[in-house]
Amino acid sequence: MSVLKGEAPAGERNFYNKDETLKKILGELLPADFLAYADSELSAFGRLAANEIDERARHTDREGAPKLEKYDRLGEDISHVWVNEGYKKTVSETYATGIVGYVHKEIPELGLKGNYVYSFAQGYLLSQSEPGFYCPVTLTMATAYLLDHFADDELKARFLPNVCATGDMDLFEGATFLTERQGGSDVGANEVKAVKTDSGYRLYGEKYFASNAGMAGVTMVLARMEGAQEGSRGLTLFGVPWRVEGKLNGIRIRRLKDKLGVRAVPSGEVEFDGAEAFVVGDPAQGLKYMMEALNLSRICNAVASIGIMKRALDEATEYADRRNAFGQKLTEFPMVQDSLMKLRAKQEFETVAIFDLISLYDRVVAGDASAEEQVLNRLLIAILKKESAEQAIHFSHEAIEMHGGNGYIEDFVTPRLLRDAQVLTVWEGTANILGLELIRLVNKFSAHEVFVRHLKGRLNKQAATPEVEVVRGKLVELQGELNAFAGFDADLQTFEAKGLMQKMARLFENVVALEWAEKHGGIYVPLAEIFTEMTWNTRELGAEMKTVKHFEFVMGG
């Protein structure tokens, strides 16, 4: 947080209380009793995230990053990861909120299970201060998902209660280890071996980029059984405890990665040398299971992105409202108003769009979605993960520029936002990998037709406005492009996929924006106009700028 004369005391900041859009989202998606509970809990967590967790994150980033203690005083390999006491406090406080556990077990005060809408609202608040730690939370969410949905009863009973701990028992954080040195995104090239023994399986080999190394109580690992076929179809999913009877389970950490950002999460090179492992589900479905968890992690990635976007926008707005230049506040200059309003429109409606997806995802996980909705879910995960990750970088850059030279100084949060945002385009699939997902969904499930039908249905329910007609025309154009894309050969599809994904994401968000403005009115009407104008570049040179005209109304609202 920027430290400027006249700034409100840090203790008064709360990421939740003034976020009217998030409150409206939850008001639409949660039943009344759950909403009352969530409102109270999120207010408390929003204050914690904005103050204590934020200060601890600053310390971890600057001086207190995890460190590998490789050997003890007798020379024994202990592969222990040291983390600072503030980080440990953030771990205990965050998991105690049920950010992972209450997706899978009852909330005591309500007598019912939570859902992903509530969990991701917590993640959105957390990511505004500590997106690095939201990575271990993500991995724990993925581990809980895999155990709950695919493990047998014995394995589930062994690990799931601890993975879902909310302060009621010892916590087992989770991890998902996919990446190997020779494979990277090409998981089919993985070589870690699973050797059958009298008592089960033992793993041998190396995972080259293993996040939450040393912190996880149990990891989900893809490995190849002896005699299994080559490629991705020969991979089996295993649950691997980090320790057995208090001792390392045949696991060593070679080193921790020295990363550009998200320094809170220890990412390392991990070696398995006879690690005891337990098969999760059908041995022939390992990659399929992990891809299900990957889709969950991609939503987490998008939530971290909008969290960074929100923090960057808030920092830029607060600074501009306090900073004087040439005898005026920065917010009195039309160029600054234009920049802030466009950022505000994008952040608001990308957040609404991602929670729209999360609501769909809750139905998919519950088994209440149609086959077409399941295809739409996978498509939206891919396109919104890509768009939001790229926007997190853009917003961080804009916040730095708004601060001028101060934005480049580590006393301010802006450099950390940019460093932390950069990884979100890489984690859980780069734009190129997501482009391949679009191609697969189009070629196998005609996802482009599902997408167009869905948006047409939503547009047809909206009152005719100039903005709706602009978006309707853009949908017709995109439909033609998508139909052509479906007929391209493989090389041409890979060339065009990323550009089409950007258009699809922005069209989806624009439909959501217009829908939201019609439903809620107020500041969302001019914001939706601005969103449409800037998305499709419909403003003519010299025409009146809606961004300036509506600045005081929106910022006051």
Tab-separated table of C-alpha atoms in Angstrom, residues 26-471:
chain	number	residue	atom	x	y	z
A	26	LEU	CA	-22.747	-13.352	-3.907
A	27	GLY	CA	-26.264	-11.998	-3.451
A	28	GLU	CA	-27.228	-13.616	-6.756
A	29	LEU	CA	-25.415	-16.914	-6.284
A	30	LEU	CA	-25.795	-17.819	-2.588
A	31	PRO	CA	-29.010	-18.709	-0.709
A	32	ALA	CA	-30.052	-16.281	2.033
A	33	ASP	CA	-28.717	-18.158	5.068
A	34	PHE	CA	-25.411	-18.906	3.355
A	35	LEU	CA	-25.183	-15.289	2.180
A	36	ALA	CA	-25.521	-13.921	5.719
A	37	TYR	CA	-22.778	-16.264	6.922
A	38	ALA	CA	-20.531	-15.453	3.944
A	39	ASP	CA	-20.998	-11.717	4.362
A	40	SER	CA	-19.819	-11.839	7.969
A	41	GLU	CA	-16.912	-14.196	7.319
A	42	LEU	CA	-15.703	-12.382	4.208
A	43	SER	CA	-15.789	-9.058	6.015
A	44	ALA	CA	-13.483	-10.478	8.679
A	45	PHE	CA	-11.211	-12.130	6.116
A	46	GLY	CA	-11.219	-9.020	3.918
A	47	ARG	CA	-9.885	-6.980	6.824
A	48	LEU	CA	-7.274	-9.631	7.648
A	49	ALA	CA	-6.118	-9.898	4.035
A	50	ALA	CA	-5.833	-6.119	3.658
A	51	ASN	CA	-3.753	-5.668	6.781
A	52	GLU	CA	-1.896	-8.473	8.591
A	53	ILE	CA	-1.696	-10.871	5.633
A	54	ASP	CA	-0.625	-8.041	3.337
A	55	GLU	CA	2.160	-6.970	5.705
A	56	ARG	CA	3.364	-10.555	6.088
A	57	ALA	CA	3.340	-10.957	2.305
A	58	ARG	CA	5.564	-7.904	1.978
A	59	HIS	CA	8.018	-9.393	4.499
A	60	THR	CA	8.042	-12.795	2.802
A	61	ASP	CA	8.664	-11.212	-0.578
A	62	ARG	CA	11.472	-8.950	0.632
A	63	GLU	CA	13.349	-10.836	3.350
A	64	GLY	CA	11.493	-13.955	4.414
A	65	ALA	CA	11.251	-16.196	1.363
A	66	PRO	CA	11.322	-19.977	1.919
A	67	LYS	CA	14.765	-21.545	2.255
A	68	LEU	CA	15.917	-25.127	1.798
A	69	GLU	CA	17.733	-26.694	4.738
A	70	LYS	CA	19.197	-29.634	2.881
A	71	TYR	CA	21.168	-31.407	5.615
A	72	ASP	CA	21.107	-31.619	9.391
A	73	ARG	CA	24.227	-31.221	11.558
A	74	LEU	CA	25.112	-34.899	11.076
A	75	GLY	CA	24.996	-34.645	7.311
A	76	GLU	CA	21.669	-36.433	6.906
A	77	ASP	CA	19.437	-35.257	4.060
A	78	ILE	CA	16.376	-33.737	5.727
A	79	SER	CA	15.152	-31.653	2.752
A	80	HIS	CA	13.426	-29.282	5.155
A	81	VAL	CA	11.874	-26.071	3.850
A	82	TRP	CA	12.073	-23.168	6.297
A	83	VAL	CA	9.303	-20.564	6.154
A	84	ASN	CA	8.962	-17.492	8.348
A	85	GLU	CA	6.574	-17.310	11.282
A	86	GLY	CA	4.315	-14.763	9.596
A	87	TYR	CA	3.836	-17.091	6.633
A	88	LYS	CA	2.914	-19.912	9.025
A	89	LYS	CA	0.332	-17.615	10.617
A	90	THR	CA	-1.154	-16.825	7.218
A	91	VAL	CA	-1.343	-20.561	6.476
A	92	SER	CA	-3.231	-21.372	9.683
A	93	GLU	CA	-5.591	-18.395	9.465
A	94	THR	CA	-6.438	-18.941	5.806
A	95	TYR	CA	-7.182	-22.662	5.963
A	96	ALA	CA	-9.221	-22.101	9.133
A	97	THR	CA	-11.686	-20.077	7.031
A	98	GLY	CA	-12.609	-23.265	5.142
A	99	ILE	CA	-11.251	-21.964	1.847
A	100	VAL	CA	-10.535	-25.617	0.966
A	101	GLY	CA	-12.342	-27.659	3.599
A	102	TYR	CA	-15.848	-26.271	3.294
A	103	VAL	CA	-16.111	-27.266	-0.346
A	104	HIS	CA	-15.993	-30.873	0.857
A	105	LYS	CA	-17.512	-30.856	4.359
A	106	GLU	CA	-20.247	-29.096	6.274
A	107	ILE	CA	-19.914	-25.574	7.600
A	108	PRO	CA	-20.773	-26.102	11.291
A	109	GLU	CA	-22.753	-22.877	11.611
A	110	LEU	CA	-24.947	-23.784	8.619
A	111	GLY	CA	-25.115	-27.567	8.662
A	112	LEU	CA	-24.414	-27.704	4.914
A	113	LYS	CA	-21.408	-27.858	2.622
A	114	GLY	CA	-19.986	-24.754	1.048
A	115	ASN	CA	-19.300	-24.362	-2.655
A	116	TYR	CA	-16.731	-22.996	-5.075
A	117	VAL	CA	-18.449	-19.608	-5.329
A	118	TYR	CA	-17.716	-18.991	-1.647
A	119	SER	CA	-14.224	-20.509	-1.800
A	120	PHE	CA	-13.274	-18.385	-4.794
A	121	ALA	CA	-14.628	-15.250	-3.126
A	122	GLN	CA	-12.137	-15.985	-0.337
A	123	GLY	CA	-9.405	-16.612	-2.910
A	124	TYR	CA	-10.175	-13.321	-4.642
A	125	LEU	CA	-9.658	-11.425	-1.370
A	126	LEU	CA	-6.510	-13.378	-0.502
A	127	SER	CA	-4.970	-12.765	-3.933
A	128	GLN	CA	-5.184	-9.021	-3.492
A	129	SER	CA	-2.444	-9.324	-0.877
A	130	GLU	CA	-0.792	-12.737	-1.297
A	131	PRO	CA	-1.224	-14.406	-4.712
A	132	GLY	CA	1.965	-16.376	-3.980
A	133	PHE	CA	0.349	-18.201	-1.079
A	134	TYR	CA	-2.824	-18.699	-3.112
A	135	CYS	CA	-0.757	-21.186	-5.137
A	136	PRO	CA	-0.463	-23.671	-2.215
A	137	VAL	CA	-4.153	-23.104	-1.512
A	138	THR	CA	-4.865	-23.936	-5.162
A	139	LEU	CA	-2.780	-27.102	-4.977
A	140	THR	CA	-4.553	-28.138	-1.784
A	141	MET	CA	-7.916	-27.528	-3.473
A	142	ALA	CA	-6.818	-29.698	-6.402
A	143	THR	CA	-5.591	-32.452	-4.066
A	144	ALA	CA	-8.887	-32.417	-2.165
A	145	TYR	CA	-10.803	-32.596	-5.450
A	146	LEU	CA	-8.821	-35.610	-6.692
A	147	LEU	CA	-9.168	-37.503	-3.432
A	148	ASP	CA	-12.857	-36.722	-3.021
A	149	HIS	CA	-13.849	-37.567	-6.581
A	150	PHE	CA	-11.552	-40.452	-7.550
A	151	ALA	CA	-9.869	-42.129	-4.548
A	152	ASP	CA	-11.302	-45.269	-2.984
A	153	ASP	CA	-12.837	-45.074	0.479
A	154	GLU	CA	-9.696	-46.303	2.256
A	155	LEU	CA	-7.395	-43.740	0.622
A	156	LYS	CA	-9.960	-40.993	1.033
A	157	ALA	CA	-10.256	-41.734	4.748
A	158	ARG	CA	-6.470	-41.743	5.089
A	159	PHE	CA	-5.826	-38.280	3.621
A	160	LEU	CA	-8.926	-36.210	2.864
A	161	PRO	CA	-9.869	-35.140	6.419
A	162	ASN	CA	-6.413	-33.619	6.953
A	163	VAL	CA	-6.350	-31.992	3.519
A	164	CYS	CA	-9.704	-30.393	4.402
A	165	ALA	CA	-8.669	-29.404	7.933
A	166	THR	CA	-10.064	-26.110	9.204
A	167	GLY	CA	-8.176	-25.960	12.484
A	168	ASP	CA	-9.943	-29.041	13.833
A	169	MET	CA	-7.002	-31.406	13.115
A	170	ASP	CA	-3.497	-31.385	11.650
A	171	LEU	CA	-3.422	-29.844	8.191
A	172	PHE	CA	-1.996	-31.670	5.174
A	173	GLU	CA	-1.434	-29.109	2.470
A	174	GLY	CA	-1.526	-30.594	-1.007
A	175	ALA	CA	0.524	-30.487	-4.172
A	176	THR	CA	0.240	-31.753	-7.741
A	177	PHE	CA	3.516	-32.774	-9.377
A	178	LEU	CA	3.368	-33.038	-13.164
A	179	THR	CA	6.354	-31.297	-14.721
A	180	GLU	CA	9.512	-33.207	-15.590
A	181	ARG	CA	12.691	-31.861	-17.134
A	182	GLN	CA	12.281	-33.520	-20.519
A	183	GLY	CA	8.529	-32.975	-20.759
A	184	GLY	CA	7.275	-29.637	-19.505
A	185	SER	CA	3.809	-29.216	-20.948
A	186	ASP	CA	4.306	-32.471	-22.860
A	187	VAL	CA	3.177	-34.650	-19.956
A	188	GLY	CA	3.186	-37.727	-22.170
A	189	ALA	CA	6.996	-37.635	-22.093
A	190	ASN	CA	7.051	-38.168	-18.315
A	191	GLU	CA	9.423	-40.852	-17.030
A	192	VAL	CA	8.881	-41.142	-13.252
A	193	LYS	CA	8.440	-44.872	-12.612
A	194	ALA	CA	6.058	-46.721	-10.299
A	195	VAL	CA	7.498	-50.081	-9.245
A	196	LYS	CA	5.164	-52.761	-7.829
A	197	THR	CA	6.114	-54.242	-4.458
A	198	ASP	CA	4.484	-56.702	-2.083
A	199	SER	CA	2.885	-53.824	-0.175
A	200	GLY	CA	1.969	-51.476	-3.027
A	201	TYR	CA	4.036	-49.166	-5.205
A	202	ARG	CA	7.279	-47.216	-4.918
A	203	LEU	CA	8.139	-44.188	-7.077
A	204	TYR	CA	11.514	-43.437	-8.663
A	205	GLY	CA	12.495	-40.385	-10.681
A	206	GLU	CA	12.366	-36.596	-10.657
A	207	LYS	CA	9.800	-33.832	-10.888
A	208	TYR	CA	11.510	-30.693	-12.123
A	209	PHE	CA	9.075	-27.936	-11.122
A	210	ALA	CA	7.240	-28.961	-7.969
A	211	SER	CA	5.397	-26.160	-6.178
A	212	ASN	CA	4.709	-26.337	-2.437
A	213	ALA	CA	7.677	-28.684	-2.134
A	214	GLY	CA	8.416	-29.504	1.473
A	215	MET	CA	5.180	-27.967	2.730
A	216	ALA	CA	2.670	-30.506	1.430
A	217	GLY	CA	1.491	-33.367	3.600
A	218	VAL	CA	0.387	-35.344	0.547
A	219	THR	CA	1.147	-34.888	-3.144
A	220	MET	CA	-0.666	-36.057	-6.256
A	221	VAL	CA	1.912	-37.456	-8.687
A	222	LEU	CA	1.677	-38.839	-12.207
A	223	ALA	CA	3.947	-41.845	-12.757
A	224	ARG	CA	4.259	-44.728	-15.195
A	225	MET	CA	3.811	-48.295	-14.009
A	226	GLU	CA	6.246	-50.884	-15.317
A	227	GLY	CA	4.968	-52.237	-18.619
A	228	ALA	CA	2.495	-49.375	-19.149
A	229	GLN	CA	2.184	-47.937	-22.632
A	230	GLU	CA	4.151	-44.900	-23.727
A	231	GLY	CA	2.645	-41.446	-23.864
A	232	SER	CA	0.039	-39.813	-21.691
A	233	ARG	CA	-2.305	-42.808	-21.698
A	234	GLY	CA	0.239	-44.840	-19.735
A	235	LEU	CA	0.268	-42.526	-16.710
A	236	THR	CA	-1.312	-43.418	-13.363
A	237	LEU	CA	-2.212	-40.996	-10.578
A	238	PHE	CA	-0.692	-41.680	-7.157
A	239	GLY	CA	-1.169	-40.144	-3.727
A	240	VAL	CA	2.219	-39.796	-2.063
A	241	PRO	CA	2.607	-38.810	1.604
A	242	TRP	CA	5.593	-36.538	2.205
A	243	ARG	CA	6.435	-38.320	5.438
A	244	VAL	CA	5.726	-41.788	6.792
A	245	GLU	CA	5.991	-42.316	10.545
A	246	GLY	CA	7.675	-38.954	10.899
A	247	LYS	CA	10.436	-39.621	8.356
A	248	LEU	CA	10.846	-38.491	4.761
A	249	ASN	CA	9.070	-40.920	2.454
A	250	GLY	CA	11.929	-41.561	0.035
A	251	ILE	CA	11.726	-37.948	-1.122
A	252	ARG	CA	14.526	-35.424	-1.546
A	253	ILE	CA	14.499	-31.786	-2.609
A	254	ARG	CA	17.491	-31.042	-4.817
A	255	ARG	CA	17.046	-27.268	-4.717
A	256	LEU	CA	14.413	-24.522	-4.580
A	257	LYS	CA	13.833	-22.372	-7.651
A	258	ASP	CA	14.897	-18.721	-7.502
A	259	LYS	CA	11.752	-17.234	-9.047
A	260	LEU	CA	10.942	-13.782	-10.385
A	261	GLY	CA	7.823	-13.502	-8.238
A	262	VAL	CA	5.354	-15.442	-6.047
A	263	ARG	CA	8.255	-15.974	-3.681
A	264	ALA	CA	5.945	-17.151	-0.917
A	265	VAL	CA	5.518	-20.572	-2.496
A	266	PRO	CA	8.536	-22.917	-2.401
A	267	SER	CA	8.980	-24.444	-5.854
A	268	GLY	CA	11.673	-27.067	-6.155
A	269	GLU	CA	13.219	-29.996	-7.942
A	270	VAL	CA	12.035	-33.150	-6.191
A	271	GLU	CA	13.524	-36.636	-6.415
A	272	PHE	CA	11.658	-39.828	-5.574
A	273	ASP	CA	13.814	-42.727	-4.425
A	274	GLY	CA	11.435	-45.472	-3.405
A	275	ALA	CA	8.642	-43.210	-2.159
A	276	GLU	CA	5.617	-45.167	-0.938
A	277	ALA	CA	2.680	-44.347	-3.226
A	278	PHE	CA	-1.015	-45.209	-3.426
A	279	VAL	CA	-2.985	-45.578	-6.646
A	280	VAL	CA	-5.821	-43.057	-7.012
A	281	GLY	CA	-8.804	-44.463	-8.898
A	282	ASP	CA	-8.475	-46.366	-12.177
A	283	PRO	CA	-4.760	-46.806	-13.030
A	284	ALA	CA	-5.550	-46.159	-16.706
A	285	GLN	CA	-7.195	-42.782	-16.043
A	286	GLY	CA	-4.363	-40.898	-14.350
A	287	LEU	CA	-3.983	-38.085	-16.854
A	288	LYS	CA	-7.743	-37.674	-17.196
A	289	TYR	CA	-8.031	-37.204	-13.435
A	290	MET	CA	-5.184	-34.718	-13.363
A	291	MET	CA	-6.736	-32.722	-16.205
A	292	GLU	CA	-9.908	-32.404	-14.142
A	293	ALA	CA	-7.827	-30.970	-11.311
A	294	LEU	CA	-6.016	-28.747	-13.799
A	295	ASN	CA	-9.302	-27.174	-14.864
A	296	LEU	CA	-9.996	-26.340	-11.222
A	297	SER	CA	-6.497	-24.874	-10.907
A	298	ARG	CA	-7.065	-22.772	-14.020
A	299	ILE	CA	-10.093	-21.178	-12.381
A	300	CYS	CA	-7.932	-20.506	-9.313
A	301	ASN	CA	-5.420	-18.886	-11.658
A	302	ALA	CA	-8.131	-16.630	-13.091
A	303	VAL	CA	-9.280	-15.703	-9.577
A	304	ALA	CA	-5.709	-14.780	-8.622
A	305	SER	CA	-5.560	-12.648	-11.768
A	306	ILE	CA	-8.676	-10.626	-10.961
A	307	GLY	CA	-7.396	-10.257	-7.405
A	308	ILE	CA	-4.194	-8.667	-8.697
A	309	MET	CA	-6.215	-6.556	-11.120
A	310	LYS	CA	-8.370	-5.253	-8.273
A	311	ARG	CA	-5.405	-4.406	-6.062
A	312	ALA	CA	-3.585	-2.692	-8.947
A	313	LEU	CA	-6.670	-0.632	-9.800
A	314	ASP	CA	-7.242	0.348	-6.174
A	315	GLU	CA	-3.612	1.367	-5.709
A	316	ALA	CA	-3.627	3.406	-8.923
A	317	THR	CA	-6.908	5.124	-8.058
A	318	GLU	CA	-5.911	5.950	-4.482
A	319	TYR	CA	-2.554	7.328	-5.564
A	320	ALA	CA	-4.025	9.430	-8.365
A	321	ASP	CA	-6.600	10.887	-5.991
A	322	ARG	CA	-3.876	12.047	-3.597
A	323	ARG	CA	-1.091	13.038	-5.935
A	324	ASN	CA	-0.877	16.648	-7.138
A	325	ALA	CA	0.862	17.644	-10.355
A	326	PHE	CA	0.833	20.970	-12.190
A	327	GLY	CA	-1.561	22.395	-9.622
A	328	GLN	CA	-4.180	19.638	-9.937
A	329	LYS	CA	-4.929	16.185	-8.600
A	330	LEU	CA	-4.071	13.491	-11.112
A	331	THR	CA	-7.721	12.483	-11.140
A	332	GLU	CA	-8.649	15.888	-12.562
A	333	PHE	CA	-6.767	15.222	-15.809
A	334	PRO	CA	-8.936	13.722	-18.586
A	335	MET	CA	-6.212	11.300	-19.659
A	336	VAL	CA	-6.009	9.890	-16.137
A	337	GLN	CA	-9.791	9.706	-15.878
A	338	ASP	CA	-9.874	7.837	-19.182
A	339	SER	CA	-7.266	5.313	-18.012
A	340	LEU	CA	-8.908	4.689	-14.639
A	341	MET	CA	-12.397	4.323	-16.078
A	342	LYS	CA	-11.303	1.788	-18.679
A	343	LEU	CA	-9.465	-0.210	-16.035
A	344	ARG	CA	-12.501	-0.038	-13.757
A	345	ALA	CA	-14.851	-1.275	-16.483
A	346	LYS	CA	-12.576	-4.158	-17.413
A	347	GLN	CA	-11.938	-5.225	-13.821
A	348	GLU	CA	-15.589	-5.101	-12.779
A	349	PHE	CA	-16.919	-7.106	-15.697
A	350	GLU	CA	-14.071	-9.594	-15.897
A	351	THR	CA	-14.797	-10.349	-12.232
A	352	VAL	CA	-18.511	-10.795	-12.937
A	353	ALA	CA	-17.712	-13.014	-15.937
A	354	ILE	CA	-15.356	-15.257	-13.978
A	355	PHE	CA	-17.885	-15.729	-11.177
A	356	ASP	CA	-20.473	-16.495	-13.868
A	357	LEU	CA	-18.123	-19.310	-14.919
A	358	ILE	CA	-17.620	-20.392	-11.291
A	359	SER	CA	-21.374	-20.728	-10.841
A	360	LEU	CA	-21.461	-22.970	-13.899
A	361	TYR	CA	-18.491	-24.940	-12.552
A	362	ASP	CA	-20.343	-25.580	-9.285
A	363	ARG	CA	-23.191	-27.118	-11.288
A	364	VAL	CA	-20.778	-29.227	-13.351
A	365	VAL	CA	-19.034	-30.589	-10.246
A	366	ALA	CA	-22.393	-31.336	-8.624
A	367	GLY	CA	-23.460	-33.317	-11.700
A	368	ASP	CA	-26.296	-30.913	-12.503
A	369	ALA	CA	-24.983	-29.606	-15.842
A	370	SER	CA	-26.012	-30.782	-19.292
A	371	ALA	CA	-23.495	-32.208	-21.755
A	372	GLU	CA	-23.477	-28.879	-23.611
A	373	GLU	CA	-22.874	-26.953	-20.387
A	374	GLN	CA	-19.926	-29.221	-19.615
A	375	VAL	CA	-18.361	-28.322	-22.958
A	376	LEU	CA	-19.061	-24.628	-22.355
A	377	ASN	CA	-17.460	-24.919	-18.911
A	378	ARG	CA	-14.194	-26.264	-20.329
A	379	LEU	CA	-14.173	-23.651	-23.068
A	380	LEU	CA	-14.774	-20.728	-20.727
A	381	ILE	CA	-12.083	-21.975	-18.336
A	382	ALA	CA	-9.526	-21.895	-21.136
A	383	ILE	CA	-10.425	-18.527	-22.642
A	384	LEU	CA	-10.941	-16.694	-19.337
A	385	LYS	CA	-7.769	-18.093	-17.788
A	386	LYS	CA	-5.795	-16.739	-20.733
A	387	GLU	CA	-7.518	-13.346	-20.826
A	388	SER	CA	-7.384	-12.684	-17.082
A	389	ALA	CA	-3.722	-13.677	-16.739
A	390	GLU	CA	-2.722	-11.288	-19.511
A	391	GLN	CA	-4.838	-8.541	-17.968
A	392	ALA	CA	-3.204	-8.995	-14.549
A	393	ILE	CA	0.119	-8.060	-16.132
A	394	HIS	CA	-1.457	-5.130	-17.974
A	395	PHE	CA	-3.120	-3.771	-14.823
A	396	SER	CA	0.098	-4.070	-12.841
A	397	HIS	CA	1.929	-2.145	-15.545
A	398	GLU	CA	-0.754	0.563	-15.566
A	399	ALA	CA	-0.579	0.896	-11.775
A	400	ILE	CA	3.188	1.379	-11.938
A	401	GLU	CA	2.806	4.030	-14.633
A	402	MET	CA	0.153	5.864	-12.600
A	403	HIS	CA	2.595	6.037	-9.680
A	404	GLY	CA	5.418	7.289	-11.896
A	405	GLY	CA	8.849	6.680	-10.374
A	406	ASN	CA	7.283	5.611	-7.063
A	407	GLY	CA	5.647	2.698	-8.856
A	408	TYR	CA	9.072	1.208	-9.532
A	409	ILE	CA	10.166	1.395	-5.888
A	410	GLU	CA	9.852	-1.623	-3.601
A	411	ASP	CA	8.399	0.547	-0.812
A	412	PHE	CA	5.180	0.351	-2.806
A	413	VAL	CA	3.242	-2.818	-3.602
A	414	THR	CA	3.237	-2.223	-7.370
A	415	PRO	CA	6.553	-3.969	-8.223
A	416	ARG	CA	5.412	-7.082	-6.370
A	417	LEU	CA	2.077	-7.063	-8.191
A	418	LEU	CA	3.876	-7.089	-11.540
A	419	ARG	CA	6.307	-9.834	-10.518
A	420	ASP	CA	3.526	-11.977	-9.091
A	421	ALA	CA	1.239	-11.389	-12.085
A	422	GLN	CA	3.836	-12.522	-14.620
A	423	VAL	CA	3.690	-16.176	-13.604
A	424	LEU	CA	-0.078	-16.396	-14.135
A	425	THR	CA	0.392	-16.570	-17.905
A	426	VAL	CA	2.611	-19.632	-17.370
A	427	TRP	CA	1.027	-21.564	-14.493
A	428	GLU	CA	-1.646	-24.093	-15.433
A	429	GLY	CA	-0.979	-23.737	-19.161
A	430	THR	CA	0.511	-21.023	-21.341
A	431	ALA	CA	-1.500	-19.272	-24.048
A	432	ASN	CA	-0.145	-21.794	-26.570
A	433	ILE	CA	-1.327	-24.758	-24.490
A	434	LEU	CA	-4.719	-23.111	-23.978
A	435	GLY	CA	-4.907	-22.579	-27.721
A	436	LEU	CA	-4.512	-26.324	-28.180
A	437	GLU	CA	-7.397	-26.807	-25.743
A	438	LEU	CA	-9.588	-24.584	-27.921
A	439	ILE	CA	-8.668	-26.655	-30.974
A	440	ARG	CA	-9.471	-29.912	-29.180
A	441	LEU	CA	-12.832	-28.634	-27.948
A	442	VAL	CA	-13.801	-27.297	-31.359
A	443	ASN	CA	-12.733	-30.396	-33.272
A	444	LYS	CA	-14.117	-32.967	-30.825
A	445	PHE	CA	-17.179	-31.264	-29.317
A	446	SER	CA	-18.069	-28.401	-31.716
A	447	ALA	CA	-17.475	-26.028	-28.827
A	448	HIS	CA	-17.645	-22.989	-31.120
A	449	GLU	CA	-21.279	-23.781	-31.905
A	450	VAL	CA	-22.046	-24.238	-28.190
A	451	PHE	CA	-20.427	-20.878	-27.459
A	452	VAL	CA	-22.356	-18.989	-30.128
A	453	ARG	CA	-25.698	-20.552	-29.133
A	454	HIS	CA	-25.075	-19.649	-25.512
A	455	LEU	CA	-24.302	-16.002	-26.226
A	456	LYS	CA	-27.167	-15.615	-28.688
A	457	GLY	CA	-29.546	-16.933	-26.054
A	458	ARG	CA	-28.307	-14.414	-23.499
A	459	LEU	CA	-28.368	-11.505	-25.933
A	460	ASN	CA	-31.895	-12.308	-27.041
A	461	LYS	CA	-33.109	-11.786	-23.474
A	462	GLN	CA	-31.695	-8.261	-23.313
A	463	ALA	CA	-33.448	-5.038	-24.248
A	464	ALA	CA	-32.249	-3.498	-27.493
A	465	THR	CA	-29.647	-0.779	-26.900
A	466	PRO	CA	-26.894	0.563	-29.182
A	467	GLU	CA	-24.364	-1.467	-27.205
A	468	VAL	CA	-26.389	-4.674	-27.493
A	469	GLU	CA	-26.625	-4.195	-31.247
A	470	VAL	CA	-22.852	-3.639	-31.480
A	471	VAL	CA	-22.234	-6.874	-29.595
